[in-house]
mmCIF file of N, CA and C in Angstrom:
data_model
loop_
_atom_site.group_PDB
_atom_site.id
_atom_site.type_symbol
_atom_site.label_atom_id
_atom_site.label_comp_id
_atom_site.label_asym_id
_atom_site.label_seq_id
_atom_site.Cartn_x
_atom_site.Cartn_y
_atom_site.Cartn_z
ATOM 1 N N UNK A 1 252.762 26.995 -90.103
ATOM 2 C CA UNK A 1 252.069 27.677 -89.016
ATOM 3 C C UNK A 1 251.231 28.818 -89.606
ATOM 4 N N UNK A 2 249.927 28.863 -89.354
ATOM 5 C CA UNK A 2 249.081 29.900 -89.944
ATOM 6 C C UNK A 2 249.361 31.270 -89.338
ATOM 7 N N UNK A 3 249.171 32.309 -90.176
ATOM 8 C CA UNK A 3 249.343 33.655 -89.620
ATOM 9 C C UNK A 3 248.106 34.050 -88.833
ATOM 10 N N UNK A 4 248.186 35.183 -88.135
ATOM 11 C CA UNK A 4 247.093 35.545 -87.227
ATOM 12 C C UNK A 4 245.796 35.869 -87.953
ATOM 13 N N UNK A 5 245.840 36.141 -89.240
ATOM 14 C CA UNK A 5 244.623 36.427 -89.984
ATOM 15 C C UNK A 5 243.962 35.155 -90.507
ATOM 16 N N UNK A 6 244.591 33.996 -90.283
ATOM 17 C CA UNK A 6 244.058 32.745 -90.806
ATOM 18 C C UNK A 6 242.826 32.269 -90.046
ATOM 19 N N UNK A 7 242.617 32.762 -88.849
ATOM 20 C CA UNK A 7 241.481 32.322 -88.039
ATOM 21 C C UNK A 7 240.351 33.331 -88.171
ATOM 22 N N UNK A 8 239.249 32.879 -88.715
ATOM 23 C CA UNK A 8 238.062 33.718 -88.849
ATOM 24 C C UNK A 8 237.155 33.444 -87.664
ATOM 25 N N UNK A 9 237.377 34.153 -86.565
ATOM 26 C CA UNK A 9 236.603 33.905 -85.357
ATOM 27 C C UNK A 9 235.165 34.370 -85.546
ATOM 28 N N UNK A 10 234.194 33.555 -85.161
ATOM 29 C CA UNK A 10 232.800 33.990 -85.219
ATOM 30 C C UNK A 10 232.592 35.186 -84.288
ATOM 31 N N UNK A 11 231.686 36.067 -84.670
ATOM 32 C CA UNK A 11 231.473 37.288 -83.899
ATOM 33 C C UNK A 11 231.040 37.007 -82.459
ATOM 34 N N UNK A 12 230.187 35.983 -82.249
ATOM 35 C CA UNK A 12 229.740 35.699 -80.884
ATOM 36 C C UNK A 12 230.889 35.225 -79.999
ATOM 37 N N UNK A 13 231.810 34.463 -80.562
ATOM 38 C CA UNK A 13 232.987 34.010 -79.822
ATOM 39 C C UNK A 13 233.891 35.198 -79.507
ATOM 40 N N UNK A 14 234.126 36.027 -80.503
ATOM 41 C CA UNK A 14 234.968 37.216 -80.342
ATOM 42 C C UNK A 14 234.382 38.142 -79.267
ATOM 43 N N UNK A 15 233.086 38.393 -79.338
ATOM 44 C CA UNK A 15 232.433 39.282 -78.371
ATOM 45 C C UNK A 15 232.470 38.719 -76.951
ATOM 46 N N UNK A 16 232.271 37.411 -76.824
ATOM 47 C CA UNK A 16 232.297 36.791 -75.497
ATOM 48 C C UNK A 16 233.692 36.892 -74.889
ATOM 49 N N UNK A 17 234.723 36.682 -75.695
ATOM 50 C CA UNK A 17 236.091 36.753 -75.173
ATOM 51 C C UNK A 17 236.432 38.185 -74.784
ATOM 52 N N UNK A 18 235.960 39.151 -75.566
ATOM 53 C CA UNK A 18 236.199 40.557 -75.235
ATOM 54 C C UNK A 18 235.501 40.912 -73.916
ATOM 55 N N UNK A 19 234.253 40.465 -73.757
ATOM 56 C CA UNK A 19 233.530 40.734 -72.514
ATOM 57 C C UNK A 19 234.238 40.088 -71.324
ATOM 58 N N UNK A 20 234.812 38.923 -71.532
ATOM 59 C CA UNK A 20 235.539 38.251 -70.456
ATOM 60 C C UNK A 20 236.737 39.091 -70.009
ATOM 61 N N UNK A 21 237.450 39.687 -70.944
ATOM 62 C CA UNK A 21 238.541 40.607 -70.579
ATOM 63 C C UNK A 21 238.001 41.756 -69.726
ATOM 64 N N UNK A 22 236.883 42.326 -70.139
ATOM 65 C CA UNK A 22 236.301 43.460 -69.417
ATOM 66 C C UNK A 22 235.896 43.068 -67.998
ATOM 67 N N UNK A 23 235.307 41.898 -67.857
ATOM 68 C CA UNK A 23 234.885 41.442 -66.532
ATOM 69 C C UNK A 23 236.093 41.192 -65.645
ATOM 70 N N UNK A 24 237.143 40.586 -66.185
ATOM 71 C CA UNK A 24 238.342 40.377 -65.381
ATOM 72 C C UNK A 24 238.921 41.714 -64.911
ATOM 73 N N UNK A 25 238.886 42.722 -65.758
ATOM 74 C CA UNK A 25 239.365 44.048 -65.351
ATOM 75 C C UNK A 25 238.486 44.622 -64.234
ATOM 76 N N UNK A 26 237.176 44.449 -64.351
ATOM 77 C CA UNK A 26 236.267 44.923 -63.296
ATOM 78 C C UNK A 26 236.536 44.211 -61.976
ATOM 79 N N UNK A 27 236.754 42.911 -62.032
ATOM 80 C CA UNK A 27 237.042 42.151 -60.817
ATOM 81 C C UNK A 27 238.329 42.637 -60.160
ATOM 82 N N UNK A 28 239.361 42.885 -60.964
ATOM 83 C CA UNK A 28 240.626 43.398 -60.405
ATOM 84 C C UNK A 28 240.432 44.768 -59.772
ATOM 85 N N UNK A 29 239.648 45.617 -60.421
ATOM 86 C CA UNK A 29 239.383 46.949 -59.885
ATOM 87 C C UNK A 29 238.624 46.857 -58.566
ATOM 88 N N UNK A 30 237.638 45.982 -58.514
ATOM 89 C CA UNK A 30 236.886 45.809 -57.267
ATOM 90 C C UNK A 30 237.803 45.334 -56.145
ATOM 91 N N UNK A 31 238.658 44.367 -56.437
ATOM 92 C CA UNK A 31 239.561 43.848 -55.423
ATOM 93 C C UNK A 31 240.506 44.935 -54.923
ATOM 94 N N UNK A 32 240.999 45.747 -55.832
ATOM 95 C CA UNK A 32 241.966 46.781 -55.458
ATOM 96 C C UNK A 32 241.356 47.845 -54.565
ATOM 97 N N UNK A 33 240.066 48.085 -54.710
ATOM 98 C CA UNK A 33 239.428 49.148 -53.948
ATOM 99 C C UNK A 33 238.695 48.684 -52.707
ATOM 100 N N UNK A 34 238.871 47.429 -52.331
ATOM 101 C CA UNK A 34 238.153 46.871 -51.186
ATOM 102 C C UNK A 34 239.139 46.350 -50.155
ATOM 103 N N UNK A 35 238.649 46.080 -48.943
ATOM 104 C CA UNK A 35 239.526 45.459 -47.947
ATOM 105 C C UNK A 35 240.075 44.124 -48.446
ATOM 106 N N UNK A 36 241.176 43.694 -47.885
ATOM 107 C CA UNK A 36 241.849 42.484 -48.351
ATOM 108 C C UNK A 36 241.022 41.223 -48.102
ATOM 109 N N UNK A 37 240.125 41.247 -47.124
ATOM 110 C CA UNK A 37 239.301 40.081 -46.817
ATOM 111 C C UNK A 37 237.834 40.415 -47.029
ATOM 112 N N UNK A 38 237.122 39.527 -47.688
ATOM 113 C CA UNK A 38 235.687 39.712 -47.891
ATOM 114 C C UNK A 38 234.967 39.629 -46.544
ATOM 115 N N UNK A 39 235.380 38.685 -45.731
ATOM 116 C CA UNK A 39 234.785 38.476 -44.409
ATOM 117 C C UNK A 39 235.520 39.320 -43.366
ATOM 118 N N UNK A 40 234.859 39.700 -42.281
ATOM 119 C CA UNK A 40 235.576 40.379 -41.202
ATOM 120 C C UNK A 40 236.732 39.497 -40.714
ATOM 121 N N UNK A 41 237.869 40.140 -40.429
ATOM 122 C CA UNK A 41 239.050 39.397 -40.011
ATOM 123 C C UNK A 41 239.869 40.249 -39.067
ATOM 124 N N UNK A 42 240.402 39.635 -38.017
ATOM 125 C CA UNK A 42 241.197 40.359 -37.028
ATOM 126 C C UNK A 42 242.568 40.752 -37.552
ATOM 127 N N UNK A 43 242.994 40.169 -38.640
ATOM 128 C CA UNK A 43 244.309 40.472 -39.184
ATOM 129 C C UNK A 43 245.406 39.793 -38.389
ATOM 130 N N UNK A 44 246.673 40.064 -38.758
ATOM 131 C CA UNK A 44 247.803 39.469 -38.048
ATOM 132 C C UNK A 44 249.070 40.257 -38.337
ATOM 133 N N UNK A 45 250.073 39.999 -37.521
ATOM 134 C CA UNK A 45 251.392 40.601 -37.714
ATOM 135 C C UNK A 45 252.441 39.529 -37.443
ATOM 136 N N UNK A 46 252.927 38.946 -38.498
ATOM 137 C CA UNK A 46 253.998 37.958 -38.415
ATOM 138 C C UNK A 46 255.270 38.539 -39.022
ATOM 139 N N UNK A 47 255.519 39.812 -38.768
ATOM 140 C CA UNK A 47 256.662 40.482 -39.382
ATOM 141 C C UNK A 47 258.001 39.999 -38.843
ATOM 142 N N UNK A 48 258.009 39.313 -37.694
ATOM 143 C CA UNK A 48 259.267 38.829 -37.118
ATOM 144 C C UNK A 48 259.673 37.468 -37.676
ATOM 145 N N UNK A 49 258.827 36.832 -38.445
ATOM 146 C CA UNK A 49 259.147 35.509 -38.982
ATOM 147 C C UNK A 49 260.055 35.621 -40.202
ATOM 148 N N UNK A 50 260.605 34.497 -40.632
ATOM 149 C CA UNK A 50 261.526 34.494 -41.769
ATOM 150 C C UNK A 50 260.859 34.970 -43.056
ATOM 151 N N UNK A 51 259.555 34.780 -43.146
ATOM 152 C CA UNK A 51 258.780 35.268 -44.294
ATOM 153 C C UNK A 51 257.694 36.171 -43.732
ATOM 154 N N UNK A 52 258.001 37.466 -43.614
ATOM 155 C CA UNK A 52 257.055 38.372 -42.942
ATOM 156 C C UNK A 52 255.708 38.458 -43.648
ATOM 157 N N UNK A 53 254.669 38.534 -42.839
ATOM 158 C CA UNK A 53 253.316 38.654 -43.358
ATOM 159 C C UNK A 53 252.507 39.503 -42.388
ATOM 160 N N UNK A 54 251.939 40.573 -42.898
ATOM 161 C CA UNK A 54 251.151 41.480 -42.065
ATOM 162 C C UNK A 54 249.860 41.811 -42.794
ATOM 163 N N UNK A 55 248.761 41.699 -42.090
ATOM 164 C CA UNK A 55 247.456 42.116 -42.609
ATOM 165 C C UNK A 55 246.734 42.859 -41.500
ATOM 166 N N UNK A 56 246.212 44.042 -41.818
ATOM 167 C CA UNK A 56 245.467 44.788 -40.797
ATOM 168 C C UNK A 56 244.079 44.191 -40.585
ATOM 169 N N UNK A 57 243.490 44.504 -39.468
ATOM 170 C CA UNK A 57 242.111 44.075 -39.209
ATOM 171 C C UNK A 57 241.185 44.722 -40.239
ATOM 172 N N UNK A 58 240.127 44.020 -40.574
ATOM 173 C CA UNK A 58 239.174 44.550 -41.543
ATOM 174 C C UNK A 58 237.755 44.137 -41.165
ATOM 175 N N UNK A 59 236.825 44.985 -41.502
ATOM 176 C CA UNK A 59 235.411 44.653 -41.299
ATOM 177 C C UNK A 59 234.853 43.886 -42.492
ATOM 178 N N UNK A 60 235.656 43.687 -43.525
ATOM 179 C CA UNK A 60 235.217 42.946 -44.702
ATOM 180 C C UNK A 60 234.470 43.820 -45.694
ATOM 181 N N UNK A 61 233.907 43.175 -46.671
ATOM 182 C CA UNK A 61 233.175 43.873 -47.720
ATOM 183 C C UNK A 61 231.725 44.041 -47.320
ATOM 184 N N UNK A 62 231.089 45.026 -47.926
ATOM 185 C CA UNK A 62 229.655 45.200 -47.702
ATOM 186 C C UNK A 62 228.902 44.098 -48.445
ATOM 187 N N UNK A 63 227.669 43.886 -48.056
ATOM 188 C CA UNK A 63 226.839 42.877 -48.726
ATOM 189 C C UNK A 63 226.655 43.231 -50.198
ATOM 190 N N UNK A 64 226.523 44.521 -50.498
ATOM 191 C CA UNK A 64 226.346 44.955 -51.887
ATOM 192 C C UNK A 64 227.596 44.650 -52.716
ATOM 193 N N UNK A 65 228.782 44.940 -52.160
ATOM 194 C CA UNK A 65 230.029 44.670 -52.878
ATOM 195 C C UNK A 65 230.199 43.168 -53.106
ATOM 196 N N UNK A 66 229.895 42.381 -52.088
ATOM 197 C CA UNK A 66 230.016 40.933 -52.210
ATOM 198 C C UNK A 66 229.070 40.404 -53.286
ATOM 199 N N UNK A 67 227.843 40.899 -53.305
ATOM 200 C CA UNK A 67 226.865 40.456 -54.308
ATOM 201 C C UNK A 67 227.305 40.856 -55.713
ATOM 202 N N UNK A 68 227.808 42.074 -55.871
ATOM 203 C CA UNK A 68 228.259 42.536 -57.186
ATOM 204 C C UNK A 68 229.448 41.712 -57.668
ATOM 205 N N UNK A 69 230.373 41.435 -56.770
ATOM 206 C CA UNK A 69 231.554 40.652 -57.119
ATOM 207 C C UNK A 69 231.157 39.225 -57.501
ATOM 208 N N UNK A 70 230.270 38.639 -56.731
ATOM 209 C CA UNK A 70 229.799 37.282 -56.998
ATOM 210 C C UNK A 70 229.092 37.212 -58.353
ATOM 211 N N UNK A 71 228.307 38.221 -58.676
ATOM 212 C CA UNK A 71 227.620 38.254 -59.970
ATOM 213 C C UNK A 71 228.622 38.337 -61.118
ATOM 214 N N UNK A 72 229.666 39.140 -60.943
ATOM 215 C CA UNK A 72 230.695 39.236 -61.978
ATOM 216 C C UNK A 72 231.435 37.907 -62.134
ATOM 217 N N UNK A 73 231.732 37.257 -61.023
ATOM 218 C CA UNK A 73 232.397 35.958 -61.090
ATOM 219 C C UNK A 73 231.526 34.935 -61.839
ATOM 220 N N UNK A 74 230.238 34.948 -61.567
ATOM 221 C CA UNK A 74 229.334 34.015 -62.236
ATOM 222 C C UNK A 74 229.288 34.296 -63.740
ATOM 223 N N UNK A 75 229.235 35.564 -64.111
ATOM 224 C CA UNK A 75 229.238 35.913 -65.536
ATOM 225 C C UNK A 75 230.547 35.478 -66.185
ATOM 226 N N UNK A 76 231.656 35.640 -65.481
ATOM 227 C CA UNK A 76 232.953 35.208 -66.015
ATOM 228 C C UNK A 76 232.958 33.696 -66.240
ATOM 229 N N UNK A 77 232.370 32.935 -65.312
ATOM 230 C CA UNK A 77 232.286 31.476 -65.487
ATOM 231 C C UNK A 77 231.437 31.124 -66.706
ATOM 232 N N UNK A 78 230.316 31.804 -66.868
ATOM 233 C CA UNK A 78 229.439 31.543 -68.018
ATOM 234 C C UNK A 78 230.170 31.822 -69.336
ATOM 235 N N UNK A 79 230.844 32.961 -69.391
ATOM 236 C CA UNK A 79 231.564 33.325 -70.609
ATOM 237 C C UNK A 79 232.716 32.368 -70.882
ATOM 238 N N UNK A 80 233.422 31.983 -69.833
ATOM 239 C CA UNK A 80 234.530 31.038 -70.004
ATOM 240 C C UNK A 80 234.030 29.727 -70.588
ATOM 241 N N UNK A 81 232.935 29.221 -70.052
ATOM 242 C CA UNK A 81 232.368 27.974 -70.559
ATOM 243 C C UNK A 81 231.941 28.133 -72.017
ATOM 244 N N UNK A 82 231.341 29.274 -72.345
ATOM 245 C CA UNK A 82 230.905 29.525 -73.717
ATOM 246 C C UNK A 82 232.096 29.537 -74.668
ATOM 247 N N UNK A 83 233.152 30.241 -74.280
ATOM 248 C CA UNK A 83 234.336 30.352 -75.141
ATOM 249 C C UNK A 83 235.008 28.995 -75.304
ATOM 250 N N UNK A 84 235.185 28.286 -74.215
ATOM 251 C CA UNK A 84 235.899 27.012 -74.246
ATOM 252 C C UNK A 84 235.163 25.961 -75.069
ATOM 253 N N UNK A 85 233.841 25.961 -74.992
ATOM 254 C CA UNK A 85 233.068 24.905 -75.663
ATOM 255 C C UNK A 85 232.466 25.339 -76.998
ATOM 256 N N UNK A 86 232.828 26.507 -77.487
ATOM 257 C CA UNK A 86 232.262 27.009 -78.739
ATOM 258 C C UNK A 86 232.541 26.027 -79.881
ATOM 259 N N UNK A 87 231.576 25.857 -80.736
ATOM 260 C CA UNK A 87 231.699 24.900 -81.852
ATOM 261 C C UNK A 87 232.819 25.274 -82.826
ATOM 262 N N UNK A 88 233.250 26.526 -82.824
ATOM 263 C CA UNK A 88 234.338 26.959 -83.710
ATOM 264 C C UNK A 88 235.585 26.107 -83.515
ATOM 265 N N UNK A 89 235.869 25.719 -82.271
ATOM 266 C CA UNK A 89 237.115 25.002 -81.992
ATOM 267 C C UNK A 89 237.160 23.653 -82.696
ATOM 268 N N UNK A 90 236.011 23.061 -82.968
ATOM 269 C CA UNK A 90 236.013 21.777 -83.675
ATOM 270 C C UNK A 90 236.368 21.953 -85.146
ATOM 271 N N UNK A 91 236.280 23.173 -85.645
ATOM 272 C CA UNK A 91 236.624 23.462 -87.038
ATOM 273 C C UNK A 91 238.118 23.725 -87.222
ATOM 274 N N UNK A 92 238.826 23.926 -86.103
ATOM 275 C CA UNK A 92 240.258 24.221 -86.155
ATOM 276 C C UNK A 92 241.016 22.919 -85.955
ATOM 277 N N UNK A 93 242.030 22.704 -86.775
ATOM 278 C CA UNK A 93 242.832 21.488 -86.639
ATOM 279 C C UNK A 93 243.418 21.416 -85.233
ATOM 280 N N UNK A 94 243.448 20.226 -84.681
ATOM 281 C CA UNK A 94 243.917 20.037 -83.304
ATOM 282 C C UNK A 94 245.295 20.656 -83.089
ATOM 283 N N UNK A 95 246.155 20.529 -84.055
ATOM 284 C CA UNK A 95 247.522 21.051 -83.918
ATOM 285 C C UNK A 95 247.562 22.580 -83.889
ATOM 286 N N UNK A 96 246.494 23.227 -84.327
ATOM 287 C CA UNK A 96 246.461 24.688 -84.394
ATOM 288 C C UNK A 96 245.581 25.328 -83.320
ATOM 289 N N UNK A 97 244.892 24.522 -82.513
ATOM 290 C CA UNK A 97 243.940 25.072 -81.542
ATOM 291 C C UNK A 97 244.595 25.959 -80.497
ATOM 292 N N UNK A 98 245.723 25.537 -79.964
ATOM 293 C CA UNK A 98 246.385 26.349 -78.938
ATOM 294 C C UNK A 98 246.750 27.719 -79.504
ATOM 295 N N UNK A 99 247.271 27.730 -80.717
ATOM 296 C CA UNK A 99 247.623 29.001 -81.346
ATOM 297 C C UNK A 99 246.369 29.841 -81.602
ATOM 298 N N UNK A 100 245.299 29.204 -82.061
ATOM 299 C CA UNK A 100 244.056 29.926 -82.331
ATOM 300 C C UNK A 100 243.500 30.538 -81.049
ATOM 301 N N UNK A 101 243.521 29.778 -79.956
ATOM 302 C CA UNK A 101 243.026 30.305 -78.678
ATOM 303 C C UNK A 101 243.871 31.491 -78.225
ATOM 304 N N UNK A 102 245.174 31.388 -78.395
ATOM 305 C CA UNK A 102 246.064 32.489 -78.036
ATOM 306 C C UNK A 102 245.787 33.723 -78.895
ATOM 307 N N UNK A 103 245.590 33.520 -80.180
ATOM 308 C CA UNK A 103 245.284 34.643 -81.081
ATOM 309 C C UNK A 103 243.975 35.319 -80.679
ATOM 310 N N UNK A 104 242.987 34.519 -80.292
ATOM 311 C CA UNK A 104 241.711 35.094 -79.862
ATOM 312 C C UNK A 104 241.908 35.950 -78.615
ATOM 313 N N UNK A 105 242.649 35.429 -77.661
ATOM 314 C CA UNK A 105 242.893 36.186 -76.422
ATOM 315 C C UNK A 105 243.563 37.514 -76.743
ATOM 316 N N UNK A 106 244.612 37.479 -77.554
ATOM 317 C CA UNK A 106 245.344 38.707 -77.867
ATOM 318 C C UNK A 106 244.547 39.663 -78.744
ATOM 319 N N UNK A 107 243.735 39.112 -79.633
ATOM 320 C CA UNK A 107 242.938 39.965 -80.516
ATOM 321 C C UNK A 107 241.833 40.711 -79.772
ATOM 322 N N UNK A 108 241.402 40.162 -78.645
ATOM 323 C CA UNK A 108 240.292 40.771 -77.917
ATOM 324 C C UNK A 108 240.736 41.581 -76.704
ATOM 325 N N UNK A 109 242.019 41.579 -76.404
ATOM 326 C CA UNK A 109 242.491 42.369 -75.267
ATOM 327 C C UNK A 109 242.346 43.840 -75.565
ATOM 328 N N UNK A 110 241.935 44.623 -74.557
ATOM 329 C CA UNK A 110 241.862 46.057 -74.777
ATOM 330 C C UNK A 110 243.253 46.648 -74.967
ATOM 331 N N UNK A 111 243.321 47.704 -75.711
ATOM 332 C CA UNK A 111 244.598 48.378 -75.919
ATOM 333 C C UNK A 111 245.094 48.939 -74.584
ATOM 334 N N UNK A 112 246.405 48.937 -74.373
ATOM 335 C CA UNK A 112 246.923 49.509 -73.123
ATOM 336 C C UNK A 112 246.552 50.981 -73.018
ATOM 337 N N UNK A 113 246.294 51.407 -71.806
ATOM 338 C CA UNK A 113 245.946 52.806 -71.587
ATOM 339 C C UNK A 113 247.151 53.697 -71.883
ATOM 340 N N UNK A 114 246.863 54.820 -72.494
ATOM 341 C CA UNK A 114 247.924 55.790 -72.775
ATOM 342 C C UNK A 114 248.373 56.424 -71.472
ATOM 343 N N UNK A 115 249.683 56.545 -71.271
ATOM 344 C CA UNK A 115 250.133 57.207 -70.042
ATOM 345 C C UNK A 115 249.707 58.674 -70.052
ATOM 346 N N UNK A 116 249.286 59.153 -68.909
ATOM 347 C CA UNK A 116 248.870 60.547 -68.829
ATOM 348 C C UNK A 116 250.091 61.424 -68.572
ATOM 349 N N UNK A 117 250.107 62.536 -69.245
ATOM 350 C CA UNK A 117 251.220 63.478 -69.075
ATOM 351 C C UNK A 117 251.038 64.240 -67.768
ATOM 352 N N UNK A 118 252.122 64.367 -67.051
ATOM 353 C CA UNK A 118 252.092 65.147 -65.809
ATOM 354 C C UNK A 118 253.015 66.325 -65.983
ATOM 355 N N UNK A 119 252.649 67.386 -65.355
ATOM 356 C CA UNK A 119 253.588 68.494 -65.426
ATOM 357 C C UNK A 119 252.938 69.753 -65.558
#
């Protein structure tokens, strides 16, 4: 089994995978700061059922937020296709590709944020 330094990832592949991490983080941030539904929705309250589910009414996202989110999703699709179909993968032995893809993902992930001190 090759060690993690055995894969010499091309810079364009490495950069695309790193950008994909960044876009996924942006998408999560956008979702967290917006209403739960993109479209206007009356919401519901099924809290009395065996599996409670409650969603408040929402006016949905603004047209600008929807457009920005859609653009990020499209860029994520483009980058995913680029990473998945990159010619580098044909240079890696079939038995090692899964490990190589995993190493690329981990090598390009941003470092965890340092916890902020309170007090």
